[in-house]
Structure formats: C-alpha cells, structure tokens
PDB file of C-alpha atoms and ligand atoms in Angstrom:
ATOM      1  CA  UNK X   1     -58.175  -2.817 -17.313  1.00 39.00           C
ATOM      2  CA  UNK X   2     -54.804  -2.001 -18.054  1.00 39.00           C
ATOM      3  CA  UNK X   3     -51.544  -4.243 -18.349  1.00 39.00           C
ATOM      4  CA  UNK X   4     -53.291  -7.916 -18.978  1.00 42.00           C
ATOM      5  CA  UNK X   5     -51.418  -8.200 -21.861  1.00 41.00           C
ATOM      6  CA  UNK X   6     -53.560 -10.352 -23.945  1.00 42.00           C
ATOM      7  CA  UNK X   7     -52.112 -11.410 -27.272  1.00 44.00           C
ATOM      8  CA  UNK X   8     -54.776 -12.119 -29.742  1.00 47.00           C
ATOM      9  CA  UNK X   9     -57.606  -9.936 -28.109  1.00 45.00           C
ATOM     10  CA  UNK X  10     -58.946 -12.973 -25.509  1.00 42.00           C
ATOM     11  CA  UNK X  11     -59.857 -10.815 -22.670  1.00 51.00           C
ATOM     12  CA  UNK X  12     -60.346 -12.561 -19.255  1.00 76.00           C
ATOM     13  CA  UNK X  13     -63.448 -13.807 -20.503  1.00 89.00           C
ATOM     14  CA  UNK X  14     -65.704 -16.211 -17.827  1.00 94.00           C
ATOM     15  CA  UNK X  15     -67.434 -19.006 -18.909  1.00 96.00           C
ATOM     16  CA  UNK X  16     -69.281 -21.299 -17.086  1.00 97.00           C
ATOM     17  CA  UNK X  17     -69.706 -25.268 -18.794  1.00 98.00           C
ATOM     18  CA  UNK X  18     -72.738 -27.106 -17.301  1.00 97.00           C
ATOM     19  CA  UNK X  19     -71.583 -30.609 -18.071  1.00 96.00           C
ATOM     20  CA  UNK X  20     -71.902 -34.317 -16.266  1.00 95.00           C
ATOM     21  CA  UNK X  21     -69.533 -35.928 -18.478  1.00 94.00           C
ATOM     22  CA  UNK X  22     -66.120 -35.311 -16.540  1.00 94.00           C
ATOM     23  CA  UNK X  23     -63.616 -36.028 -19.228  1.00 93.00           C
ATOM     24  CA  UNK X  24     -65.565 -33.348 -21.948  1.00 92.00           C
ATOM     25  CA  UNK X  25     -66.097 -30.840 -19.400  1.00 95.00           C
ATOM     26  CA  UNK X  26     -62.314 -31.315 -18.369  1.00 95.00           C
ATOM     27  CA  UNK X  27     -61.419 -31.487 -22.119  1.00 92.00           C
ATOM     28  CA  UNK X  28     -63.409 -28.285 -23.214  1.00 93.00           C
ATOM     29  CA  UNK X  29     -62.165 -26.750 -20.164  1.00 94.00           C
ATOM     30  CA  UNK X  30     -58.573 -27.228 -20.943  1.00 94.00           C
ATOM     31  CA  UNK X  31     -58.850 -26.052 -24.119  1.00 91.00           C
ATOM     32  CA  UNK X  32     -60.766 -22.782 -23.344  1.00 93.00           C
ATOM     33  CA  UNK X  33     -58.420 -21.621 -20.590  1.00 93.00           C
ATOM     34  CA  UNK X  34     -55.843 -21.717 -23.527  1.00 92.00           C
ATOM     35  CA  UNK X  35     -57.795 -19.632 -25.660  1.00 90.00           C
ATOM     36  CA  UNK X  36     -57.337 -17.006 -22.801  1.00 90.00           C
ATOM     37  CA  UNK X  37     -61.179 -17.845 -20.983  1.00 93.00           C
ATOM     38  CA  UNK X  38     -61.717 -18.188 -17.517  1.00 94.00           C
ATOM     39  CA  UNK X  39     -63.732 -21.106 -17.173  1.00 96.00           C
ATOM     40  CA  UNK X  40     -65.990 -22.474 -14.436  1.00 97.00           C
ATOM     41  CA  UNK X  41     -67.368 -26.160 -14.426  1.00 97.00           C
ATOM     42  CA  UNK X  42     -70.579 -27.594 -12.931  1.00 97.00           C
ATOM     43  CA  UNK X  43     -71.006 -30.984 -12.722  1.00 97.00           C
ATOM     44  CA  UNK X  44     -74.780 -31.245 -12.475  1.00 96.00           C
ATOM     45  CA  UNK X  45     -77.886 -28.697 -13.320  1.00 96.00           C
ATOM     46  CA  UNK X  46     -78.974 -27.614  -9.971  1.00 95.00           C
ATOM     47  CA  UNK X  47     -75.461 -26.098  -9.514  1.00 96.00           C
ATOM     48  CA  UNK X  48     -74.723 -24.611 -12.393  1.00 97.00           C
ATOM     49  CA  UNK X  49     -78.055 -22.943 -11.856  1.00 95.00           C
ATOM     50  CA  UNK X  50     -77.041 -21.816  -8.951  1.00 95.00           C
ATOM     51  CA  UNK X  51     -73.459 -20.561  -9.791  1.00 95.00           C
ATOM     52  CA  UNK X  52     -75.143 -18.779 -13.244  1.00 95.00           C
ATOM     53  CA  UNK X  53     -77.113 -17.079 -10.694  1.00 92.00           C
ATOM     54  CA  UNK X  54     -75.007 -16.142  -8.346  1.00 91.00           C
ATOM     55  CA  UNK X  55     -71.851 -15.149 -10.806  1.00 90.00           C
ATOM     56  CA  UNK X  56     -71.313 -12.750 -13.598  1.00 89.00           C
ATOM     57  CA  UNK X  57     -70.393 -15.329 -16.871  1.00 93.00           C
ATOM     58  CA  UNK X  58     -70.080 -14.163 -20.915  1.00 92.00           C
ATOM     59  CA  UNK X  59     -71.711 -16.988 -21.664  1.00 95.00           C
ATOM     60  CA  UNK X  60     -72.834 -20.810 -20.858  1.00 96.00           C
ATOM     61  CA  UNK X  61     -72.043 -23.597 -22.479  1.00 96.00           C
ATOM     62  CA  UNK X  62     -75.099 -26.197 -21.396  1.00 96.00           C
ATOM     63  CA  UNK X  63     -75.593 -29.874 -21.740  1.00 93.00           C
ATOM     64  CA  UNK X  64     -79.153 -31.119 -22.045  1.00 89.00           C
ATOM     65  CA  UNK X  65     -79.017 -34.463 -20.430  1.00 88.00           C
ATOM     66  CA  UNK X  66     -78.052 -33.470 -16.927  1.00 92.00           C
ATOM     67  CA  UNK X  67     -78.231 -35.110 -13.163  1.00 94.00           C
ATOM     68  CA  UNK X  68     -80.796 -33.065 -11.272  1.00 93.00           C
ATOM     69  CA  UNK X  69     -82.272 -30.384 -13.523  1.00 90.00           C
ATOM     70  CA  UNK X  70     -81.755 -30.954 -17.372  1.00 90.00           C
ATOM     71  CA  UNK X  71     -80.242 -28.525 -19.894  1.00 91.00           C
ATOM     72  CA  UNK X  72     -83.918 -26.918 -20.770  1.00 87.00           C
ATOM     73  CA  UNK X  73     -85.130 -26.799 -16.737  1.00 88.00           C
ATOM     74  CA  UNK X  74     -81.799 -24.476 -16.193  1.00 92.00           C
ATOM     75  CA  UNK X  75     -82.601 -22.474 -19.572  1.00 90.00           C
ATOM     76  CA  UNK X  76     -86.192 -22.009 -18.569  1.00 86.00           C
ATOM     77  CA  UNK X  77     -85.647 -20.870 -15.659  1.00 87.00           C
ATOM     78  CA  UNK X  78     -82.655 -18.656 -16.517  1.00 88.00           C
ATOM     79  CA  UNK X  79     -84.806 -17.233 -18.510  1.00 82.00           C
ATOM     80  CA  UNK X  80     -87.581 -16.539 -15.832  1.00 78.00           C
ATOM     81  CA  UNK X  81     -85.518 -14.508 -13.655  1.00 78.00           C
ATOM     82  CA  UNK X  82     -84.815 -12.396 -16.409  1.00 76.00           C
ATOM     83  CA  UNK X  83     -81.198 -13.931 -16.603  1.00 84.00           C
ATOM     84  CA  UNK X  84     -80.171 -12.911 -20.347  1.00 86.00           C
ATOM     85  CA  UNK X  85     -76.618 -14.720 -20.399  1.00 90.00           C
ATOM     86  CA  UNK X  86     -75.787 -15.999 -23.769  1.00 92.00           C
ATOM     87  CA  UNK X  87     -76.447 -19.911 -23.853  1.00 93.00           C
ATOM     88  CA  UNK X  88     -75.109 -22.740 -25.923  1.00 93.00           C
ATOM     89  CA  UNK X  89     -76.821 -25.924 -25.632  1.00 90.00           C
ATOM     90  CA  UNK X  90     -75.069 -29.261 -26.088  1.00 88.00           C
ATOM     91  CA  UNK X  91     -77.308 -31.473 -27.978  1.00 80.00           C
ATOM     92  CA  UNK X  92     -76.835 -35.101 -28.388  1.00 73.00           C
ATOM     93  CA  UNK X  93     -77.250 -36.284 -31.825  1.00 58.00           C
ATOM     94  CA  UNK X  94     -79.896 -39.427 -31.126  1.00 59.00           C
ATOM     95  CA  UNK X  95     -82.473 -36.801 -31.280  1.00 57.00           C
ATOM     96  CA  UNK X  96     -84.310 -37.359 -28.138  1.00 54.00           C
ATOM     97  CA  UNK X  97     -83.890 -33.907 -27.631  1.00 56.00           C
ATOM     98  CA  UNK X  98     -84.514 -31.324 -30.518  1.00 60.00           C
ATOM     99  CA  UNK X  99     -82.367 -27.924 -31.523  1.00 59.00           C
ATOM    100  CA  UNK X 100     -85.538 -26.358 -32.078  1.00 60.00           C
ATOM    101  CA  UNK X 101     -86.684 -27.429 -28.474  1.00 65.00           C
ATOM    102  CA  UNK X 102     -83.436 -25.864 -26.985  1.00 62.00           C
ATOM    103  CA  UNK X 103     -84.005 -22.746 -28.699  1.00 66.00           C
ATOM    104  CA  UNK X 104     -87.350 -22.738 -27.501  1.00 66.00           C
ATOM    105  CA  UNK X 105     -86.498 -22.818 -23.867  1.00 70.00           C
ATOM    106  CA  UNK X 106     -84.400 -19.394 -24.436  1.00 74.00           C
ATOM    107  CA  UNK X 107     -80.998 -20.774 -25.739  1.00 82.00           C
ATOM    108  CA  UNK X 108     -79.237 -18.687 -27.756  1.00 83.00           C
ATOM    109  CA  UNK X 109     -77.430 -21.320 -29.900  1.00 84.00           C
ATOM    110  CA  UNK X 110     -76.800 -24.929 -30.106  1.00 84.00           C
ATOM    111  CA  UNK X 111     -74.215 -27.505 -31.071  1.00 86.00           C
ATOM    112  CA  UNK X 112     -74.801 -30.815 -32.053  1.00 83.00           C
ATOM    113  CA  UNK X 113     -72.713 -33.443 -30.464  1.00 83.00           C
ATOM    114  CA  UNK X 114     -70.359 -34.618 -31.159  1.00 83.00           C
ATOM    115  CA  UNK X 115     -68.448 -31.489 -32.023  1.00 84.00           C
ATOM    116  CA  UNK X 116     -65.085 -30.152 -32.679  1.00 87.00           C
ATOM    117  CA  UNK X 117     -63.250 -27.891 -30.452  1.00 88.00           C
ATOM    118  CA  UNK X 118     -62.650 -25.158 -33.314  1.00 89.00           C
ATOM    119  CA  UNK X 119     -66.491 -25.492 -34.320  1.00 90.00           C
ATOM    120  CA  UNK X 120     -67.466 -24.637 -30.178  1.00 92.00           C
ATOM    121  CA  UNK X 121     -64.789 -21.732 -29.961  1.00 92.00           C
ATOM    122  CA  UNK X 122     -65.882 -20.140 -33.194  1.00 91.00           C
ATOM    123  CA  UNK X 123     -69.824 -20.288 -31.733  1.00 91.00           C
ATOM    124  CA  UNK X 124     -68.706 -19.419 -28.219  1.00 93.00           C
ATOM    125  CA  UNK X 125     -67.011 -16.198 -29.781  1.00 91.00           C
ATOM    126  CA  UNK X 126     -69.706 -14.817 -32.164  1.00 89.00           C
ATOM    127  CA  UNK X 127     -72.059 -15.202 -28.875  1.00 88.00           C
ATOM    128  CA  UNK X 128     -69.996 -13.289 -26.897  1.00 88.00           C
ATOM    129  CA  UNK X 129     -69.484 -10.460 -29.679  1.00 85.00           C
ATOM    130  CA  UNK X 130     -73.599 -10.351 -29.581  1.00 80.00           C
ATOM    131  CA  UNK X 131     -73.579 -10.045 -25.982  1.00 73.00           C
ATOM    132  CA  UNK X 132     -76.410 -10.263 -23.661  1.00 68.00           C
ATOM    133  CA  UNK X 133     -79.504 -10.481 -26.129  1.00 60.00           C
ATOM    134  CA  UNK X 134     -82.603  -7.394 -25.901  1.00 57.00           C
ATOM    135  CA  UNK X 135     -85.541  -9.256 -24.165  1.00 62.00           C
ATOM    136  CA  UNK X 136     -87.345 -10.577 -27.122  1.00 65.00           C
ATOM    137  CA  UNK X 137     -90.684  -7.878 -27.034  1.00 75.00           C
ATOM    138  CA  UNK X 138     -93.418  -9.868 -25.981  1.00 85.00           C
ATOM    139  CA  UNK X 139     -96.262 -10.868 -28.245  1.00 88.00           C
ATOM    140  CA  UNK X 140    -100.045  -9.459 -27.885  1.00 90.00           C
ATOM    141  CA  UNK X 141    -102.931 -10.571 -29.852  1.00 92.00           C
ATOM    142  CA  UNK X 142    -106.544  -9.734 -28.207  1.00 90.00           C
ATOM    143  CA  UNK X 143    -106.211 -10.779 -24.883  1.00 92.00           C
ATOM    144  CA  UNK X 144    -103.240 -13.453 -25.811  1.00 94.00           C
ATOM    145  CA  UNK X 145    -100.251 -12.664 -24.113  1.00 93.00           C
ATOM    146  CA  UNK X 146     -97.272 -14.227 -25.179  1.00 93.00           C
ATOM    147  CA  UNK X 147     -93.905 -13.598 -23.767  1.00 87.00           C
ATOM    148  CA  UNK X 148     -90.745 -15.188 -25.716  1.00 80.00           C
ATOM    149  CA  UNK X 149     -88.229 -14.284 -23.409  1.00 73.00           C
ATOM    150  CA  UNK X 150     -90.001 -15.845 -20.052  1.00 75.00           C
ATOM    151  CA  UNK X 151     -91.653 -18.341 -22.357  1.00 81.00           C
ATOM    152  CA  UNK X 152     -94.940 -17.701 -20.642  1.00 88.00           C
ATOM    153  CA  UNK X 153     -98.455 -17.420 -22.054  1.00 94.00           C
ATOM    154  CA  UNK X 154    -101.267 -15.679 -21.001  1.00 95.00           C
ATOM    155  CA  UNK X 155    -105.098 -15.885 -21.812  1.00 94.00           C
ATOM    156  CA  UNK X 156    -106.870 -12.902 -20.275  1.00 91.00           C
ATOM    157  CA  UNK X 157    -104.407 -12.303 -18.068  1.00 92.00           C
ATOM    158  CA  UNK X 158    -104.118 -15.650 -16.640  1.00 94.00           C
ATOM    159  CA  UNK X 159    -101.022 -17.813 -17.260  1.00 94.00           C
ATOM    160  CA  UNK X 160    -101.800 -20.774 -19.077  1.00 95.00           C
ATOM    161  CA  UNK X 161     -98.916 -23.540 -18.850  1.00 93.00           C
ATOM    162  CA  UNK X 162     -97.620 -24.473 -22.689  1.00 92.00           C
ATOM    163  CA  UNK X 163     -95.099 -27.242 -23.372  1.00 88.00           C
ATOM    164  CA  UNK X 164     -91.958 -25.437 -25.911  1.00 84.00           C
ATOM    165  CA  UNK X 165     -93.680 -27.265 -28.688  1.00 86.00           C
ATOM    166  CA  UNK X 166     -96.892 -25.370 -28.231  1.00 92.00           C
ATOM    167  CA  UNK X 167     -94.980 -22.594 -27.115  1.00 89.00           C
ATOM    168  CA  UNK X 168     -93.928 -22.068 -30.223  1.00 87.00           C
ATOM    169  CA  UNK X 169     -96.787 -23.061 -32.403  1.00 93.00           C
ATOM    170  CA  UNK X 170     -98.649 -20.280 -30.530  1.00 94.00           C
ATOM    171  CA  UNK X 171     -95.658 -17.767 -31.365  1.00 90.00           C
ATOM    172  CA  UNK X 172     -95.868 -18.419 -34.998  1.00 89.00           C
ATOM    173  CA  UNK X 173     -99.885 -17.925 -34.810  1.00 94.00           C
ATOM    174  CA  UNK X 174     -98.860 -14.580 -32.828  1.00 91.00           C
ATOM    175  CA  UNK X 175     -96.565 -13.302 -34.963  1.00 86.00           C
ATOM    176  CA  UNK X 176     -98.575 -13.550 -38.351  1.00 88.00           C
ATOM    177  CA  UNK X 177    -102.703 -13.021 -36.594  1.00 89.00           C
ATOM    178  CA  UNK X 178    -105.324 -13.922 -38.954  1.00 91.00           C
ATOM    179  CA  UNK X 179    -102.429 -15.293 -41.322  1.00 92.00           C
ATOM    180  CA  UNK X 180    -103.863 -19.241 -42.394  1.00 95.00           C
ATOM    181  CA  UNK X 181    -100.760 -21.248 -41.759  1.00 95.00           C
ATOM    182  CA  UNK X 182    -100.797 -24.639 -43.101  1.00 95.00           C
ATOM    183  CA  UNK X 183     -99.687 -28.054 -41.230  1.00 93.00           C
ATOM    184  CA  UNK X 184     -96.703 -28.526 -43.278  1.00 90.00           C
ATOM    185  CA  UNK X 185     -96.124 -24.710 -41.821  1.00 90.00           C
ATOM    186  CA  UNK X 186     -96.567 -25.151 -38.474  1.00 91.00           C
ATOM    187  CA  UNK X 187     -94.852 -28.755 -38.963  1.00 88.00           C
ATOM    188  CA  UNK X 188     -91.476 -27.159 -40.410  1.00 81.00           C
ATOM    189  CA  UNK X 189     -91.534 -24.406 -38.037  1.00 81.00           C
ATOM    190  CA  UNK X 190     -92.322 -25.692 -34.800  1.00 82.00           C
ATOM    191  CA  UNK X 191     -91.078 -29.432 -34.936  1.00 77.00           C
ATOM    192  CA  UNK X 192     -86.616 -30.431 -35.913  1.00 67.00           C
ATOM    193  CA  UNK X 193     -85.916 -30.460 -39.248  1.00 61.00           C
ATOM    194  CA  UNK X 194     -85.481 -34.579 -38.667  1.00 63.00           C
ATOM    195  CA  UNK X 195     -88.739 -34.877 -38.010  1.00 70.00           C
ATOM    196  CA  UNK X 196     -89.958 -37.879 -40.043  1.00 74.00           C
ATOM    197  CA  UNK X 197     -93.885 -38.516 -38.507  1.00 76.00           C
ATOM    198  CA  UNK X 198     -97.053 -37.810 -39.716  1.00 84.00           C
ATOM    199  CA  UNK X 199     -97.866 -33.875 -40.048  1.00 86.00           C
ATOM    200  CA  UNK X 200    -101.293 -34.900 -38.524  1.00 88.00           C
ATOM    201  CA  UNK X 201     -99.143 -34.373 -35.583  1.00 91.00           C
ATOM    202  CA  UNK X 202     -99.997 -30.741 -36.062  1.00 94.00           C
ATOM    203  CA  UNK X 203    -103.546 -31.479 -35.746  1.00 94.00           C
ATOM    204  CA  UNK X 204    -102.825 -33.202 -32.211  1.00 94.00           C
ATOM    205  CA  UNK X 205    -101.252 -30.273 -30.920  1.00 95.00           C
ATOM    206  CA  UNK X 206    -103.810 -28.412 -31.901  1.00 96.00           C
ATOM    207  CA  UNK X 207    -106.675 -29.734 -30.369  1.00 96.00           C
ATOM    208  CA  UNK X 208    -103.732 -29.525 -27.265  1.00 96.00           C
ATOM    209  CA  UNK X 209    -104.143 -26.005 -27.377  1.00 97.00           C
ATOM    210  CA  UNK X 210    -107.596 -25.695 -28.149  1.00 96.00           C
ATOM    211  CA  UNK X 211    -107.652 -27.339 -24.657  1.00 96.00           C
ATOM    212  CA  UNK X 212    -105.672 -25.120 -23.170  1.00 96.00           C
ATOM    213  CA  UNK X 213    -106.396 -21.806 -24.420  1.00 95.00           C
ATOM    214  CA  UNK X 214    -109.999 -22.306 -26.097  1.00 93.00           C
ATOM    215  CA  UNK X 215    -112.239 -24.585 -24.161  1.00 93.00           C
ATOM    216  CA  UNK X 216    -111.414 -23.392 -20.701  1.00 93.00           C
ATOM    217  CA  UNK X 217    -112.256 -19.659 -21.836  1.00 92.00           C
ATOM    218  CA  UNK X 218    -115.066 -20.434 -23.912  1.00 91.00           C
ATOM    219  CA  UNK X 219    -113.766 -18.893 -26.466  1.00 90.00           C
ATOM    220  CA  UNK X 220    -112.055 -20.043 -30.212  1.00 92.00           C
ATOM    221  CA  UNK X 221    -109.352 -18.385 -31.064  1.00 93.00           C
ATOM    222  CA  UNK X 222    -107.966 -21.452 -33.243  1.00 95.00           C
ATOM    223  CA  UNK X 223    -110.030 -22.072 -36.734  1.00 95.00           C
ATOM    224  CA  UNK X 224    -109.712 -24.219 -38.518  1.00 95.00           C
ATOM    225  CA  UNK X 225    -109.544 -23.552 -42.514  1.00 95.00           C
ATOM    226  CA  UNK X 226    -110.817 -26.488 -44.292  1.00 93.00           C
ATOM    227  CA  UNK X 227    -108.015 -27.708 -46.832  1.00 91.00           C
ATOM    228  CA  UNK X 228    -105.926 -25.150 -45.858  1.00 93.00           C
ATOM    229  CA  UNK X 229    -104.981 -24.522 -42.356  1.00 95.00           C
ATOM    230  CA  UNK X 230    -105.192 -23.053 -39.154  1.00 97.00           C
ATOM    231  CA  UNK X 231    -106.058 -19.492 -38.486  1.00 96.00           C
ATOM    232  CA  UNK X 232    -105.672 -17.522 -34.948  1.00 95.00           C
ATOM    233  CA  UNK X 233    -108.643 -15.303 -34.937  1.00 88.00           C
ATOM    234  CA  UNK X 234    -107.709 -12.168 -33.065  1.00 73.00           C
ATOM    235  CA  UNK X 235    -111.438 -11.467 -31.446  1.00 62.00           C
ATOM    236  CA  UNK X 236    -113.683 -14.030 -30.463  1.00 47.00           C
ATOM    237  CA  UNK X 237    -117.173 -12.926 -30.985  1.00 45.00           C
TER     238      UNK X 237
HETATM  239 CA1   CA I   1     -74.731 -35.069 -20.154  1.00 88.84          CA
END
C-alpha cells in the first residue's frame, strides 16, 4: 500500500483483544491504536470467537476467565478449524489457570497479569514478526496419533478425548518413544513451574490415560519402569 505514511514502521496492523474487563480492554485498546494498530474489542468469548472467525486479525490478545466461552474453549477451538492466528493469553496470576495449560490449548504466548503496557507491546510485536505459525507436524507412534496443532488424539484411528494436561503428557511420551521418562520429568514438563503437590500426581494421570488409551483397546502402551519411570512402548504385543 502506498502513501500510509507510517512513522516508525507500525503498519495498519489489526488486532483483536478478547477481554470482559471494560476498563483494561479500553486501556490496552487506547494504547495500541497509538502504537499505529487497528484494534477490535470483544467483550465476551463467544464473540470474539466469532469475529476471529469471521475477520482477518495479526494477532489476539485473549483473556482466560471469560463470560460464555473461556480463554482455552476459544483457543481450542481456533485451533480446530485450522485457525493459525497468533494468540496471547492473559493469565491471571492466582494460578487457577496455568501458562503451560494456555500453551497447551494452541496459544502462542502468554502474559501474566498484571502486566505492563511496554511488556504486552514488545510480545505483541515479536508475534507478529513470527507470523502465522507452520501447523505443528503431527505426532505418530504405532497406531497413536497425536496431533499438536488440533490438540486431538487418536488410538487406532479413533479419537480419544484428552484433557491439555494429558495432552501433553502423551506429547512428551510421543516425542521421545521408548525413552523412560521419570515423574519428576513428566512433572516439570507437563504441570506450571508453581506447581508445589505431590509428583505422585504423575502417577494419577497416568493410570488416567491408561484408562483412556490402554484399557479400552486392550492394549499397554504405558509401562511402567520400576524406580525409574514410565515408558511408551511403541508395539503392543
Ligand atoms: Ca476476564
């Protein structure tokens, strides 16, 4: 486009803020149009849903705790019709709701709140300088079938429904097969840094899965490594 005169290289960039809170979303509004950004607001998560949908954005910035459909529900499903849009999720800092979990739903980055105005521009512009992410390849090991980008998981061929914190125990499995992982592995991978429980929470979520993916298929694809770990056999025999 020619003539639009922009001083410091701040294109008409869109962005779209998926925010409840009316004086932040007003607040980070203001302060993005004077960076130059174009910069649409919805109020709740079924519309910005609908307006990510239905409009062309650079990027989103998303609350979590949202009226209607929460921050992850508008991620997820983002992310299931193959919308790639770069996402920055607003987390709140009581840690109800985990960075790690927002990054499993297909968010691209997060930002704790409460945080500074520079701190969001500065993340807002490296996103937008990445652009729309490559679809992460999907994951195969025997017959599982793991897809990052959809966050969907197949046994066999048959979609199995995994909450993001089995989600991505099974994508660490996937990405190292017949690796033994130990708890305090899967504990520091798959659960926030702030974690402070038991890591025999590992060995709940794995008898979750065993559930899930094992049991109903007859088969046993999770072993467990005395002392040691867990191991995700690639055959069952
Ligand atoms: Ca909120």
């Amino acid at each position: 486009m020619e003539g639009t005169g922009s001083r410091d290289g701040a294109e008409r960039v869109r962005i779209l803020i998926v925010e409840d809170e009316v004086e932040l979303a007003a607040y980070v509004k203001r302060g993005l149009e004077r960076e130059g950004f174009t910069v649409d607001v919805a109020g709740d998560g079924q519309l910005g849903l609908h307006m990510a949908t239905t409009n062309s954005y650079e990027a989103v910035v998303l609350d979590i705790m949202l009226p209607k459909l929460n921050g992850y529900q508008v991620c997820a499903e983002l992310r299931a019709r193959s919308n790639w849009v770069p996402i920055l999720m607003l987390t709140a800092k009581e840690g109800e709701y985990d960075e790690a979990e927002a990054l499993d739903t297909g968010a691209d980055d997060y930002l704790t709140k409460p945080f500074s105005f520079v701190v969001l521009v500065a993340h807002l512009r490296a996103l937008i300088r990445r652009g729309v992410g490559a679809r992460p390849a999907v994951l195969t090991v025997g017959e599982l079938r793991l897809d990052p980008a959809k966050r969907t998981f197949e046994v066999d061929g048959e979609l199995v429904s995994l909450t993001p914190t089995e989600m991505s125990i099974m994508e660490l499995f996937m990405r190292r097969p017949g690796d033994v992982i130990s708890k305090t592995e899967i504990l520091e991978s798959c659960w926030d840094w702030a974690y402070e429980g038991d890591v025999n929470i590992v060995e709940v979520y794995i008898r979750y899965l065993r559930k899930k993916i094992d049991i109903p298929f007859d088969r046993k694809h999770l072993e467990t490594v005395r002392g040691a770990g867990y191991r995700l056999m690639a055959e069952s025999d």
